[in-house]
Short mmCIF file of C-alpha atoms and ligand atoms in Angstrom, two decimals:
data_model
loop_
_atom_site.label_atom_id
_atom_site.label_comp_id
_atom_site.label_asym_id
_atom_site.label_seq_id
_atom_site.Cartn_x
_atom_site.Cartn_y
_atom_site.Cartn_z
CA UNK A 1 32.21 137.72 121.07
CA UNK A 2 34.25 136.10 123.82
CA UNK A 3 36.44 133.36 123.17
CA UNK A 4 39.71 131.90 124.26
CA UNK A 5 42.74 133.40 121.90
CA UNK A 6 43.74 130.40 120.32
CA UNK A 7 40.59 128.83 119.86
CA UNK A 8 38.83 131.90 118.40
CA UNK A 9 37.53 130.86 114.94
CA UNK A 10 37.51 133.83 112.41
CA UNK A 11 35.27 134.24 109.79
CA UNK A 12 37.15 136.42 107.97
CA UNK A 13 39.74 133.80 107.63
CA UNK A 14 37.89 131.10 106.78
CA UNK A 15 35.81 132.51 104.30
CA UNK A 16 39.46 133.77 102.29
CA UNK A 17 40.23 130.81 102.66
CA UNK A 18 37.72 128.78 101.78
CA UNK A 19 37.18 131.59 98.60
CA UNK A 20 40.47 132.02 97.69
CA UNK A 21 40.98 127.83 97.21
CA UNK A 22 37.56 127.20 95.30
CA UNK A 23 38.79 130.46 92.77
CA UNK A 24 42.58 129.17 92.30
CA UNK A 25 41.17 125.78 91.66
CA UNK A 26 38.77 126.59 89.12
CA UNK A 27 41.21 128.32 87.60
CA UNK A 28 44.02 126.09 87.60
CA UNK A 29 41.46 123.69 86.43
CA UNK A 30 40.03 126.21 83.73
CA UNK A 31 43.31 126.17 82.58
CA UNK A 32 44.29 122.62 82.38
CA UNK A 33 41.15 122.29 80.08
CA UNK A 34 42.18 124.88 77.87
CA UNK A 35 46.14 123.26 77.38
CA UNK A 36 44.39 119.77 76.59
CA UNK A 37 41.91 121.01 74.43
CA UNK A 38 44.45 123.40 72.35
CA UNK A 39 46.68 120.45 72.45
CA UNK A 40 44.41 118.11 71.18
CA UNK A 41 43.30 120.53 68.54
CA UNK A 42 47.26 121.07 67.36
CA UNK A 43 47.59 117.36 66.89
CA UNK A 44 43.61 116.67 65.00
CA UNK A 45 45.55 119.80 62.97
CA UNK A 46 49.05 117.47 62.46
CA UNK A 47 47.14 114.62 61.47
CA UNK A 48 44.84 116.03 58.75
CA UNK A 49 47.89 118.07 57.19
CA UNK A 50 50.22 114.64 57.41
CA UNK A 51 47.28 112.72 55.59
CA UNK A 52 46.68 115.46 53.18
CA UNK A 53 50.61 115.26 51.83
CA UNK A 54 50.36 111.22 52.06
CA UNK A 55 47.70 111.97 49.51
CA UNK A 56 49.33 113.96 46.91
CA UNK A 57 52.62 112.18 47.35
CA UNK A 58 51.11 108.93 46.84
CA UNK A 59 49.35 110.32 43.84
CA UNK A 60 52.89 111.15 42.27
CA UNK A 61 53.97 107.51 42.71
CA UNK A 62 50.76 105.64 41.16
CA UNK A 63 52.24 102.87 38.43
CA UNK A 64 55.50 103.23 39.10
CA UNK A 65 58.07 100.71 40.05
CA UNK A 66 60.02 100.83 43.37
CA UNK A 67 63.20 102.29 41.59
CA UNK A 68 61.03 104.99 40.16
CA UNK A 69 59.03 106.01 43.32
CA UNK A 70 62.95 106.38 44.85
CA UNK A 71 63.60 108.79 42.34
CA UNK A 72 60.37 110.97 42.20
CA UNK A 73 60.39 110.81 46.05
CA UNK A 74 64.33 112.31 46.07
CA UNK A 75 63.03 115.18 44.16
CA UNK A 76 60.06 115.18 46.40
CA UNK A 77 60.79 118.55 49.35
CA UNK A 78 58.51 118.41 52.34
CA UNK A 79 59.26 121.17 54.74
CA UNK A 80 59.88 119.20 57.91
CA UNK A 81 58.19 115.92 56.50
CA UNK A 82 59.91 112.94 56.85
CA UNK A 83 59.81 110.40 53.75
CA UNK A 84 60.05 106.72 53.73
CA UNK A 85 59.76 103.97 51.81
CA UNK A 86 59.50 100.54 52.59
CA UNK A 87 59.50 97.38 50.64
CA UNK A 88 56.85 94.45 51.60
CA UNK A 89 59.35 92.53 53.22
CA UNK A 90 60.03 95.40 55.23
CA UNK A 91 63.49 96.89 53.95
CA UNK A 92 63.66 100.79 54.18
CA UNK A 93 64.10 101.52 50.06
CA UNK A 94 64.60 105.56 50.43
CA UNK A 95 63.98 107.68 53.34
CA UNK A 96 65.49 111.55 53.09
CA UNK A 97 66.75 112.10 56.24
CA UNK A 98 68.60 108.79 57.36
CA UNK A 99 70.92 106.90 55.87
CA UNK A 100 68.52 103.50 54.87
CA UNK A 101 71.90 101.17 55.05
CA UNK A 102 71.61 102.38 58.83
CA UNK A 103 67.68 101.25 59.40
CA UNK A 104 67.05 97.95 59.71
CA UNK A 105 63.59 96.08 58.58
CA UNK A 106 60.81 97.87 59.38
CA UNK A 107 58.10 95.42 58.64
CA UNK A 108 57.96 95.49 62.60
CA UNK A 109 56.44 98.89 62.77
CA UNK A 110 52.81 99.61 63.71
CA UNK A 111 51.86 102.06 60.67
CA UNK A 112 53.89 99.96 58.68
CA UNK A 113 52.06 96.49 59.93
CA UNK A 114 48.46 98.42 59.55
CA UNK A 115 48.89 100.48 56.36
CA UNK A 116 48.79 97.37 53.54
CA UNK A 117 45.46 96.07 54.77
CA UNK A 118 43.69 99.37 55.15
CA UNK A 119 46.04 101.88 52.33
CA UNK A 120 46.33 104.65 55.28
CA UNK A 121 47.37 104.18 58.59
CA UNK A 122 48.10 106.92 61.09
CA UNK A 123 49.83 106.28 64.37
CA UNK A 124 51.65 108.68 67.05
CA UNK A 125 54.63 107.05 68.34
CA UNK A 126 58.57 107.38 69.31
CA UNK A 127 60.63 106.83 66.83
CA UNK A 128 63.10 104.08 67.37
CA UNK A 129 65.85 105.83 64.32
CA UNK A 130 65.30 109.55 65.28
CA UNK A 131 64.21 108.85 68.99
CA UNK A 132 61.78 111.66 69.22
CA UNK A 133 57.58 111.46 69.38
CA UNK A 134 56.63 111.03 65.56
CA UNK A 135 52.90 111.16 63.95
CA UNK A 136 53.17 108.59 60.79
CA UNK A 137 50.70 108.24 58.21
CA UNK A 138 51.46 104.86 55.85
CA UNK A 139 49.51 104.09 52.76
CA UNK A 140 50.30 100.97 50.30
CA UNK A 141 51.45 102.56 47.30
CA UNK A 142 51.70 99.18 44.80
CA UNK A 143 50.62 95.72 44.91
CA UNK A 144 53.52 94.25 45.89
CA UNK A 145 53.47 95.89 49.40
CA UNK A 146 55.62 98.96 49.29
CA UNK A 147 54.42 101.47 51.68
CA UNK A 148 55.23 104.96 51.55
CA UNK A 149 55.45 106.43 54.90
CA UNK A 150 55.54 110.50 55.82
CA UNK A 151 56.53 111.53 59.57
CA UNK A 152 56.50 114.44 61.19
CA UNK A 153 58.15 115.03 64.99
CA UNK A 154 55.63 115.65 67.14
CA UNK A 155 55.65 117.14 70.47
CA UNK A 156 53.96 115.08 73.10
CA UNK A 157 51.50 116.67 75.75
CA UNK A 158 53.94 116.72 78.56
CA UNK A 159 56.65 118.50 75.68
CA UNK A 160 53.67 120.54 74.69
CA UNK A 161 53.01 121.79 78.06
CA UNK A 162 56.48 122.50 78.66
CA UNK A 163 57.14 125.13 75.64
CA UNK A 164 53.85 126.99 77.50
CA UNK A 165 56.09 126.35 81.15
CA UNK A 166 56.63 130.06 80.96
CA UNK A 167 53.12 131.76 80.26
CA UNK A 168 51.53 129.03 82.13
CA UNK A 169 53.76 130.42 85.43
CA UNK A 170 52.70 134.07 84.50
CA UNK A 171 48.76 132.76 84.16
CA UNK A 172 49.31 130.83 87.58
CA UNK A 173 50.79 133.45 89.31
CA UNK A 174 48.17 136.33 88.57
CA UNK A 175 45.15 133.79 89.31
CA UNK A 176 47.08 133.81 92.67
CA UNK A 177 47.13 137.34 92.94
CA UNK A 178 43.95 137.88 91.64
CA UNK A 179 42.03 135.36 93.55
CA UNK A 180 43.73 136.54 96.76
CA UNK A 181 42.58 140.12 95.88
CA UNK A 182 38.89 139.06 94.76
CA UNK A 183 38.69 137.37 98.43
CA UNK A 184 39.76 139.93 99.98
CA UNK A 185 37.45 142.22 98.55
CA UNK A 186 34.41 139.81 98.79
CA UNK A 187 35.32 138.24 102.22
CA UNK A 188 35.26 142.12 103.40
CA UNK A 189 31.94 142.21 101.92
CA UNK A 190 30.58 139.29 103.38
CA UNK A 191 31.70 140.58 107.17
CA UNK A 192 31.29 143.65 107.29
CA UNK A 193 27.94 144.29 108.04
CA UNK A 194 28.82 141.90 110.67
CA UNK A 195 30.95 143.78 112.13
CA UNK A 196 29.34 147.07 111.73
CA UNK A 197 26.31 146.14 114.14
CA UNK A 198 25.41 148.13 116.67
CA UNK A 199 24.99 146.44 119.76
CA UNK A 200 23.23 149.16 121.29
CA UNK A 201 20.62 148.98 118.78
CA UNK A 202 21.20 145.66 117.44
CA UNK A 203 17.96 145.35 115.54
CA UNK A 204 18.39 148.96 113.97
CA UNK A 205 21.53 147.60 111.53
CA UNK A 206 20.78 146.05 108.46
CA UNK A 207 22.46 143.16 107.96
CA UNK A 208 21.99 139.50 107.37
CA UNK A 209 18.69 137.53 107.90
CA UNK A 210 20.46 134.76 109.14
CA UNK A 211 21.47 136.66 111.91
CA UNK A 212 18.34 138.10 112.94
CA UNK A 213 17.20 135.86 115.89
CA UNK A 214 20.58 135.93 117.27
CA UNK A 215 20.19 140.36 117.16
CA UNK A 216 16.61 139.72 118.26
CA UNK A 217 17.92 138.03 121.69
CA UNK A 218 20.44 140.70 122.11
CA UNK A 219 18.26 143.20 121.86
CA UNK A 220 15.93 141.37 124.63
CA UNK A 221 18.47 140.91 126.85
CA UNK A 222 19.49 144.61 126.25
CA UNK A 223 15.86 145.62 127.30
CA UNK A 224 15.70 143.58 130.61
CA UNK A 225 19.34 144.61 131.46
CA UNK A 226 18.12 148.24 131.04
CA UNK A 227 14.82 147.17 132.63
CA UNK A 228 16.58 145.67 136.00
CA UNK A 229 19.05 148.61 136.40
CA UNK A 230 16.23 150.98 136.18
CA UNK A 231 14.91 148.62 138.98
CA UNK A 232 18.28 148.06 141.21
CA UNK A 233 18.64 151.64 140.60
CA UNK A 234 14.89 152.54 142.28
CA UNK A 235 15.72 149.59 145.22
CA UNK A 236 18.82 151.00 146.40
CA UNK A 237 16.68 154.96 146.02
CA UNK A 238 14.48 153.36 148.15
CA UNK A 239 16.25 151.35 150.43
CA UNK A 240 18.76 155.17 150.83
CA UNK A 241 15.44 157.30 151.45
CA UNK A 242 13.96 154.41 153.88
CA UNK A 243 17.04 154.16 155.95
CA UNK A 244 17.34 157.80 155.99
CA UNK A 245 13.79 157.54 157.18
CA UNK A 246 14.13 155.65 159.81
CA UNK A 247 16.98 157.41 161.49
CA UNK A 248 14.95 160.49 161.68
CA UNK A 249 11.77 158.46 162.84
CA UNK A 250 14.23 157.07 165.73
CA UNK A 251 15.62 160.53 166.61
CA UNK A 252 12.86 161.88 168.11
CA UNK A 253 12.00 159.19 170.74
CA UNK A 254 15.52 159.20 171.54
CA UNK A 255 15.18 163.10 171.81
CA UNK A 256 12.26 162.89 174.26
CA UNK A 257 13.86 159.76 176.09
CA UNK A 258 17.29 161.96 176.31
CA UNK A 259 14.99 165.00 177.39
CA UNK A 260 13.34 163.59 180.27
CA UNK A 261 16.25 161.18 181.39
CA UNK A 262 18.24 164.79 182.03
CA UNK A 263 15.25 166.12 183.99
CA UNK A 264 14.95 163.10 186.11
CA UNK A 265 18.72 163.40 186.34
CA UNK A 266 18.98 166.71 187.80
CA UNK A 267 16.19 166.28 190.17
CA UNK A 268 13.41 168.63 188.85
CA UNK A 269 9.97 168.81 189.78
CA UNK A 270 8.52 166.44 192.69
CA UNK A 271 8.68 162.95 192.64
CA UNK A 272 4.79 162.80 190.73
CA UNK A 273 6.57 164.12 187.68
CA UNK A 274 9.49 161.60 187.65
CA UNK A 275 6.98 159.36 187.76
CA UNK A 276 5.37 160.98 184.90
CA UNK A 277 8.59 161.55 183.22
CA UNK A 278 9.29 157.61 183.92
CA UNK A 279 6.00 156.97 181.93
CA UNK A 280 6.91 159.17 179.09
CA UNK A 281 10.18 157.32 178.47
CA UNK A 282 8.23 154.46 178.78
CA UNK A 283 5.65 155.23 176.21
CA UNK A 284 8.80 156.33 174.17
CA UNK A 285 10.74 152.91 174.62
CA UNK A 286 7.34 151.27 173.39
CA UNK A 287 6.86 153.47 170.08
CA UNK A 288 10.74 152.91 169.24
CA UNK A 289 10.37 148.88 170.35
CA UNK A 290 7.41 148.78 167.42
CA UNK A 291 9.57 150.89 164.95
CA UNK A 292 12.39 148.39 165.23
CA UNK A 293 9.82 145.20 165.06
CA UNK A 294 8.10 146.62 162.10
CA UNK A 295 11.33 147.80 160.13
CA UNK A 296 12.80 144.04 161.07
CA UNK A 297 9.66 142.30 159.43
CA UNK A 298 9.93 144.42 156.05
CA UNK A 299 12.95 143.95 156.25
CA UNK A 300 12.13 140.24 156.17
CA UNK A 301 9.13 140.11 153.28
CA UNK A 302 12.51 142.78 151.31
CA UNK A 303 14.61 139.53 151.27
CA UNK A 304 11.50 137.67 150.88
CA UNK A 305 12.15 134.69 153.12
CA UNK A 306 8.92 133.42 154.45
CA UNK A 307 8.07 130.66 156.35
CA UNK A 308 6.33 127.68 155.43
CA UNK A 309 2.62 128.34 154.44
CA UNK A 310 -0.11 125.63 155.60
CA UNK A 311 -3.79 125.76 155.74
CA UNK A 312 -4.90 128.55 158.02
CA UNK A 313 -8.48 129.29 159.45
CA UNK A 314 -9.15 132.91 158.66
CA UNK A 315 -12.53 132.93 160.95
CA UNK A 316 -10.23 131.60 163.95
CA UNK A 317 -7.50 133.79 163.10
CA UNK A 318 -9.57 136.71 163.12
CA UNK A 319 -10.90 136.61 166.39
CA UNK A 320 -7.60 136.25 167.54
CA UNK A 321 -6.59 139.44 166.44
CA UNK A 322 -9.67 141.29 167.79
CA UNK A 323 -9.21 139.27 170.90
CA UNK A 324 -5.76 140.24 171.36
CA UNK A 325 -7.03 144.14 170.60
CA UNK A 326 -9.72 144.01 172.68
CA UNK A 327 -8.58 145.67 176.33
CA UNK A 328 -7.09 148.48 173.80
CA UNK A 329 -10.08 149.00 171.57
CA UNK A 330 -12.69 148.59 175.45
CA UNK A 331 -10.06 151.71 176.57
CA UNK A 332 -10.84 153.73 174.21
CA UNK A 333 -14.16 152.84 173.77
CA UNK A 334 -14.16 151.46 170.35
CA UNK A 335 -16.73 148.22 169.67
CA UNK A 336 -15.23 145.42 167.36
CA UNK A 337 -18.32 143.51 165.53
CA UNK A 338 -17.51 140.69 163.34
CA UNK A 339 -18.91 138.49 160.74
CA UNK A 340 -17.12 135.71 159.91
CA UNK A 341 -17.51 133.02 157.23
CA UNK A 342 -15.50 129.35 157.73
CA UNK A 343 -12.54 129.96 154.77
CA UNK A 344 -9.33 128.92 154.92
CA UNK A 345 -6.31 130.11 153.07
CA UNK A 346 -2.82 128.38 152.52
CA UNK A 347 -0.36 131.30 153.63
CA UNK A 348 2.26 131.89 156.46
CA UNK A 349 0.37 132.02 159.81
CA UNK A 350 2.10 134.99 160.86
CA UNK A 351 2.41 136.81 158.47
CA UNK A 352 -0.96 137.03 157.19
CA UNK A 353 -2.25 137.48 161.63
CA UNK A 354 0.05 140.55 161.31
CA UNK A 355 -1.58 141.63 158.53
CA UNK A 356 -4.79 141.33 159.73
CA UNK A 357 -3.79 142.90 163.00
CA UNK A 358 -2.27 145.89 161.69
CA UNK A 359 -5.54 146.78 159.96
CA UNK A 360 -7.59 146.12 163.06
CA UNK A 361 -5.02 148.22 165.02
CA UNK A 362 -5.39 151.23 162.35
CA UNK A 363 -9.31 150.82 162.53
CA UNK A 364 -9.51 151.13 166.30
CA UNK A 365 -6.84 153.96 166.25
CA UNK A 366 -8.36 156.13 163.44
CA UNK A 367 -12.14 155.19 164.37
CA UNK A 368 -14.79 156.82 166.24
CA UNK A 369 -16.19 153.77 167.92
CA UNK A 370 -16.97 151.77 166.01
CA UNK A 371 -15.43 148.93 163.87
CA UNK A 372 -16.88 145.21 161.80
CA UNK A 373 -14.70 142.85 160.47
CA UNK A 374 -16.09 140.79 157.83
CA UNK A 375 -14.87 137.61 156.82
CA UNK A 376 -16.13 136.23 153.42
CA UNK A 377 -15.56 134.12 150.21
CA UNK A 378 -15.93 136.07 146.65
CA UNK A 379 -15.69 133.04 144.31
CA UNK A 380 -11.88 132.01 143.93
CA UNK A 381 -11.23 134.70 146.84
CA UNK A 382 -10.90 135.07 150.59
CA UNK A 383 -11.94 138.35 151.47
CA UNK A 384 -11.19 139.91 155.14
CA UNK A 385 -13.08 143.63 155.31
CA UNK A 386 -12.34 146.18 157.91
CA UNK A 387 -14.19 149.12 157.86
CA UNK A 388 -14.62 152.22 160.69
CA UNK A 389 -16.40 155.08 161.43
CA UNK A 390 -13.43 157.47 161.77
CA UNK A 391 -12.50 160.48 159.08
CA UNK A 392 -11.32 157.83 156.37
CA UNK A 393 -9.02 158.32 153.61
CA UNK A 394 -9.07 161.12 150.71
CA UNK A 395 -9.71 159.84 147.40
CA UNK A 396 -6.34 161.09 146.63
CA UNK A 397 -4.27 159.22 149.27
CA UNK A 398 -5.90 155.75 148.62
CA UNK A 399 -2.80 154.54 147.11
CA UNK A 400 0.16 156.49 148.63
CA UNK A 401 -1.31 155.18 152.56
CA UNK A 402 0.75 152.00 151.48
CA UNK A 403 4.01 154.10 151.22
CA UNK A 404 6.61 153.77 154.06
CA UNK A 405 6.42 156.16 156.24
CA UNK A 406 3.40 157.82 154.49
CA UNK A 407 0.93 159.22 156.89
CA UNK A 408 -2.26 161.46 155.93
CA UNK A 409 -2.62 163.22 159.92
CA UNK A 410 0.97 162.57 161.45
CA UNK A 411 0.20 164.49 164.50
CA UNK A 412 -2.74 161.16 165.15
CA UNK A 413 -0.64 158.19 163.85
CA UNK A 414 2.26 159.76 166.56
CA UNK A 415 -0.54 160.70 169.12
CA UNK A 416 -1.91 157.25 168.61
CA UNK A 417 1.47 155.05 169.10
CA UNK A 418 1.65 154.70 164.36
CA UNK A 419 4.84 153.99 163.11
CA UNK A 420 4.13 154.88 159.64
CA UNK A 421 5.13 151.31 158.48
CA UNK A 422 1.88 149.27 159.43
CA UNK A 423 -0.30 149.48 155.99
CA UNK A 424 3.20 149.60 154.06
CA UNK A 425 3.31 145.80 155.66
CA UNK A 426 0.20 144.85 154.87
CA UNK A 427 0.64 145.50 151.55
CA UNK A 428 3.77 143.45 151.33
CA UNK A 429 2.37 140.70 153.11
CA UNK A 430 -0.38 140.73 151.03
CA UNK A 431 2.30 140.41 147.83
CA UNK A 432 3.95 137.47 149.52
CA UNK A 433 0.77 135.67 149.95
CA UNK A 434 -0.69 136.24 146.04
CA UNK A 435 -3.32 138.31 147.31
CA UNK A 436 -3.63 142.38 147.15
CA UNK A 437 -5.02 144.68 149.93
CA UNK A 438 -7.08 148.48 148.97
CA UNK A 439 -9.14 150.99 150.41
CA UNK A 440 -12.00 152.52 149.94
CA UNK A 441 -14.79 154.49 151.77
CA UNK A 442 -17.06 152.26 154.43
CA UNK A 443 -20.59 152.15 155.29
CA UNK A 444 -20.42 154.27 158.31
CA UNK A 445 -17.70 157.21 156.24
CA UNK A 446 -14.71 155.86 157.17
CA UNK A 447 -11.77 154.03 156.14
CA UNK A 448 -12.80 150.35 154.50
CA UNK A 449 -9.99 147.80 154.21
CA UNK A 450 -10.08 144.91 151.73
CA UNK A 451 -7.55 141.98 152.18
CA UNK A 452 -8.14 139.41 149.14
CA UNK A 453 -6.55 135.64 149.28
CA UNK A 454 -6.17 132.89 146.98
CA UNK A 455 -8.62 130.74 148.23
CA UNK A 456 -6.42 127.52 149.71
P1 LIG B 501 0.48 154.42 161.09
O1 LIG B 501 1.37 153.68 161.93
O2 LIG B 501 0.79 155.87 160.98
O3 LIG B 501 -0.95 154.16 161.33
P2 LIG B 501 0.04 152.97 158.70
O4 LIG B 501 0.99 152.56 157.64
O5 LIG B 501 -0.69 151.92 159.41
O6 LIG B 501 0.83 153.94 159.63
O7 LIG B 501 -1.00 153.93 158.00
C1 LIG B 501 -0.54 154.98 157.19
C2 LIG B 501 -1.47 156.14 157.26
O8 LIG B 501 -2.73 155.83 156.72
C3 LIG B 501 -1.79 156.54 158.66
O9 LIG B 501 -0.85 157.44 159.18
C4 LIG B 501 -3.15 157.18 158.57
O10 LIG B 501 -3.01 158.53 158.22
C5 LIG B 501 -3.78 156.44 157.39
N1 LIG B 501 -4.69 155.40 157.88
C6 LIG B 501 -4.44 154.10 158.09
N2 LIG B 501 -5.55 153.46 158.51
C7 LIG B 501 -6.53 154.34 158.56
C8 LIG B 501 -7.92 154.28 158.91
N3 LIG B 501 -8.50 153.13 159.28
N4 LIG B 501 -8.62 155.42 158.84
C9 LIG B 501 -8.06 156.58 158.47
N5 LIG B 501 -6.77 156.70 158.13
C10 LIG B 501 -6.00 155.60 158.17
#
């Protein structure tokens, strides 16, 4: 994945993190629970064992008179347990752990206030004598509104907590540790069959659904990477072996230009063979001009830049070609016959008149006299048909004619003024205008051409 260091986004991280918080929390919060609810349980606990002792105590002092109830309570031994008693106007009679000239009335106090109406009264407060939390439990214990009154010191939550300061710390610390160590091992889990995929084979790993689409595009692109390698690979093949082809296709002009230049040169043989010499180099010049013309224009439909197509007449352009063909084809004695249908195609002008010409061209060259050009519409299609008389093509070589360079008799495409590169343009031409060209075997045994159009 490529992004900018700093910005990069980890997974990894934020899935630790994100795991590691919502684990520490619930257990922090796992644990609060747990101190409130023991805590709650120890005081429920406080308050039923306070009540219980109000119970029997108060049981010790039924019928008797204040005096009395002092001296049962002094003999009276509570572990822990406050005792008080406390006339109805509120003066402390006996209490066994401060000094009652010290207290002052208590009618004031809450349990105190409560117990006469209701005999019991339990109430968790501070003490204002001993200063620390208390739970009291008050009960009337005669008529006259004495109330006997049993406390015990009771830790508040916060004092609860703080005994449990020290395990608590332990317990917090290991969640730490063991929540960091659970992400770890989990966030590791989670990535790594992330990280194990194989982006050479991206839809081979197993891994996560989710992910699937994402591998699935890889993968594509993968393919058509591969795919246009394999196809820059074959272009520049091609473009080496047709460069190396047309050096050697130049050399031998050159050879026979160089050749006859030198005899000229040095003055051999009478004037009627420099003449003839002359003519060679001419002939030469001519083959090597075509070479060059027809290596420029695939060179052309290679980059393919064409020109503008319009609406061209086929019929008309036709019988330009043969007209332009004609003093060749008359000196060798070839006939051109034609049948021509109106059609009209939407191509580049030129491109589709060289075409048309460099099948005409092939026809007179490779014919025995005799050649039709047909010109005809097969439903969606523009068909232009050249057929001959001459040898025609083996069954074999239909396809590979279309080649650069490819030639079935080189000794007559040379003798005849072929380059090797004419059908290899008509084919391309034919690609750059949406149509196709093949060849099969005429009425009259020779070569027949087929050049199919789009209808405009
Ligand atoms: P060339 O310049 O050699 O004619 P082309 O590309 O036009 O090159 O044609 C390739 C080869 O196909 C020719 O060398 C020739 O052997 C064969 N060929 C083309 N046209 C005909 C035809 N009408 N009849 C027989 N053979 C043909």
């Amino acid at each position: 994945m490529i992004a900018k260091a700093g910005k990069e986004n980890s997974l990894a991280a934020r899935l630790f993190v994100i795991l590691f918080a919502a684990m520490f929390l619930s257990f922090i919060a796992a644990t609060a629970l747990a101190a409130y609810v023991s805590w709650t349980a120890y005081e429920g606990d406080a308050e039923e064992r306070l009540t219980a002792q109000l119970e029997v105590v108060e049981g010790e002092l039924q019928g008797l008179d204040s005096k009395q109830m002092e001296e049962v309570l002094a003999r009276t031994h509570l572990a822990d347990t406050r005792i008080t008693l406390v006339a109805g106007d509120g003066t402390v009679l006996y209490d066994n752990m401060v000094d009652t000239r010290e207290m002052g009335s208590h009618a004031d106090r809450e349990e105190i206030r409560t117990a006469p109406d209701r005999g019991e009264a339990v109430v968790l407060r501070r003490s204002e004598t001993t200063g620390t939390d208390s739970l009291y439990a008050a009960s009337r214990v005669n008529p006259d509104g004495t109330v006997l009154r049993l406390a015990e010191s009771r830790a508040s939550l916060a004092y609860y907590l703080g005994g449990l300061l020290l395990p608590l710390s332990v317990a917090v610390l290991l969640a730490a540790l063991l929540s960091m160590l659970l992400s770890r091992v989990i966030t590791r889990r989670i990535t790594s069959p992330l990280l194990r995929v194989d982006l050479d084979a991206p839809l081979k790993s197993r891994t996560y659904r989710e992910i699937t689409p994402l591998l699935e595009r890889i993968d594509a692109q993968r393919v058509e990477l591969v795919r246009q390698n394999e196809q820059l690979a074959r272009a520049v093949e091609m473009r080496r072996e047709f460069t190396g082809n047309v050096s050697h296709e130049m050399k031998s002009p050159l050879q026979v230009i160089g050749g006859y230049a030198e005899l000229i040169e040095e003055g051999i043989g009478s004037p009627d063979d420099a003449r003839h010499f002359a003519g060679i180099i001419k002939s030469e010049t001519q083959s090597m001009r075509m070479l060059i013309d027809d290596v420029l224009t695939l060179s052309r439909l290679d980059e393919g830049a064409t020109n503008d197509a319009r609406a061209v007449d086929v019929a008309e352009l036709v019988l330009r070609v043969v007209g332009r063909l004609s003093s060749v084809a008359a000196a060798s004695g070839v006939e051109i016959a034609v049948d021509l249908r109106e059609c009209s195609v939407c191509c580049e002008e030129a491109l589709l008149e060289q075409a048309v010409y460099n099948l005409v061209d092939n026809a007179v060259r490779y014919g025995d006299g005799r050649v039709e050009v047909t010109v005809g519409r097969d439903g969606e299609k523009v068909a232009i048909a050249v057929s001959d008389d001459g040898e025609g093509i083996p069954v074999d070589q239909r396809e590979r004619v279309f080649e650069r360079f490819y030639r079935v008799d080189a000794s007559r495409s040379r003798s005849t003024g072929g380059t090797g590169l004419g059908l290899a343009i008509v084919k391309h031409a034919a690609d750059a205008m949406g149509g196709r060209v093949f060849v099969g075997e005429s009425d009259m045994g020779g070569a027949a051409f087929t050049l199919e159009l789009p209808v405009q």
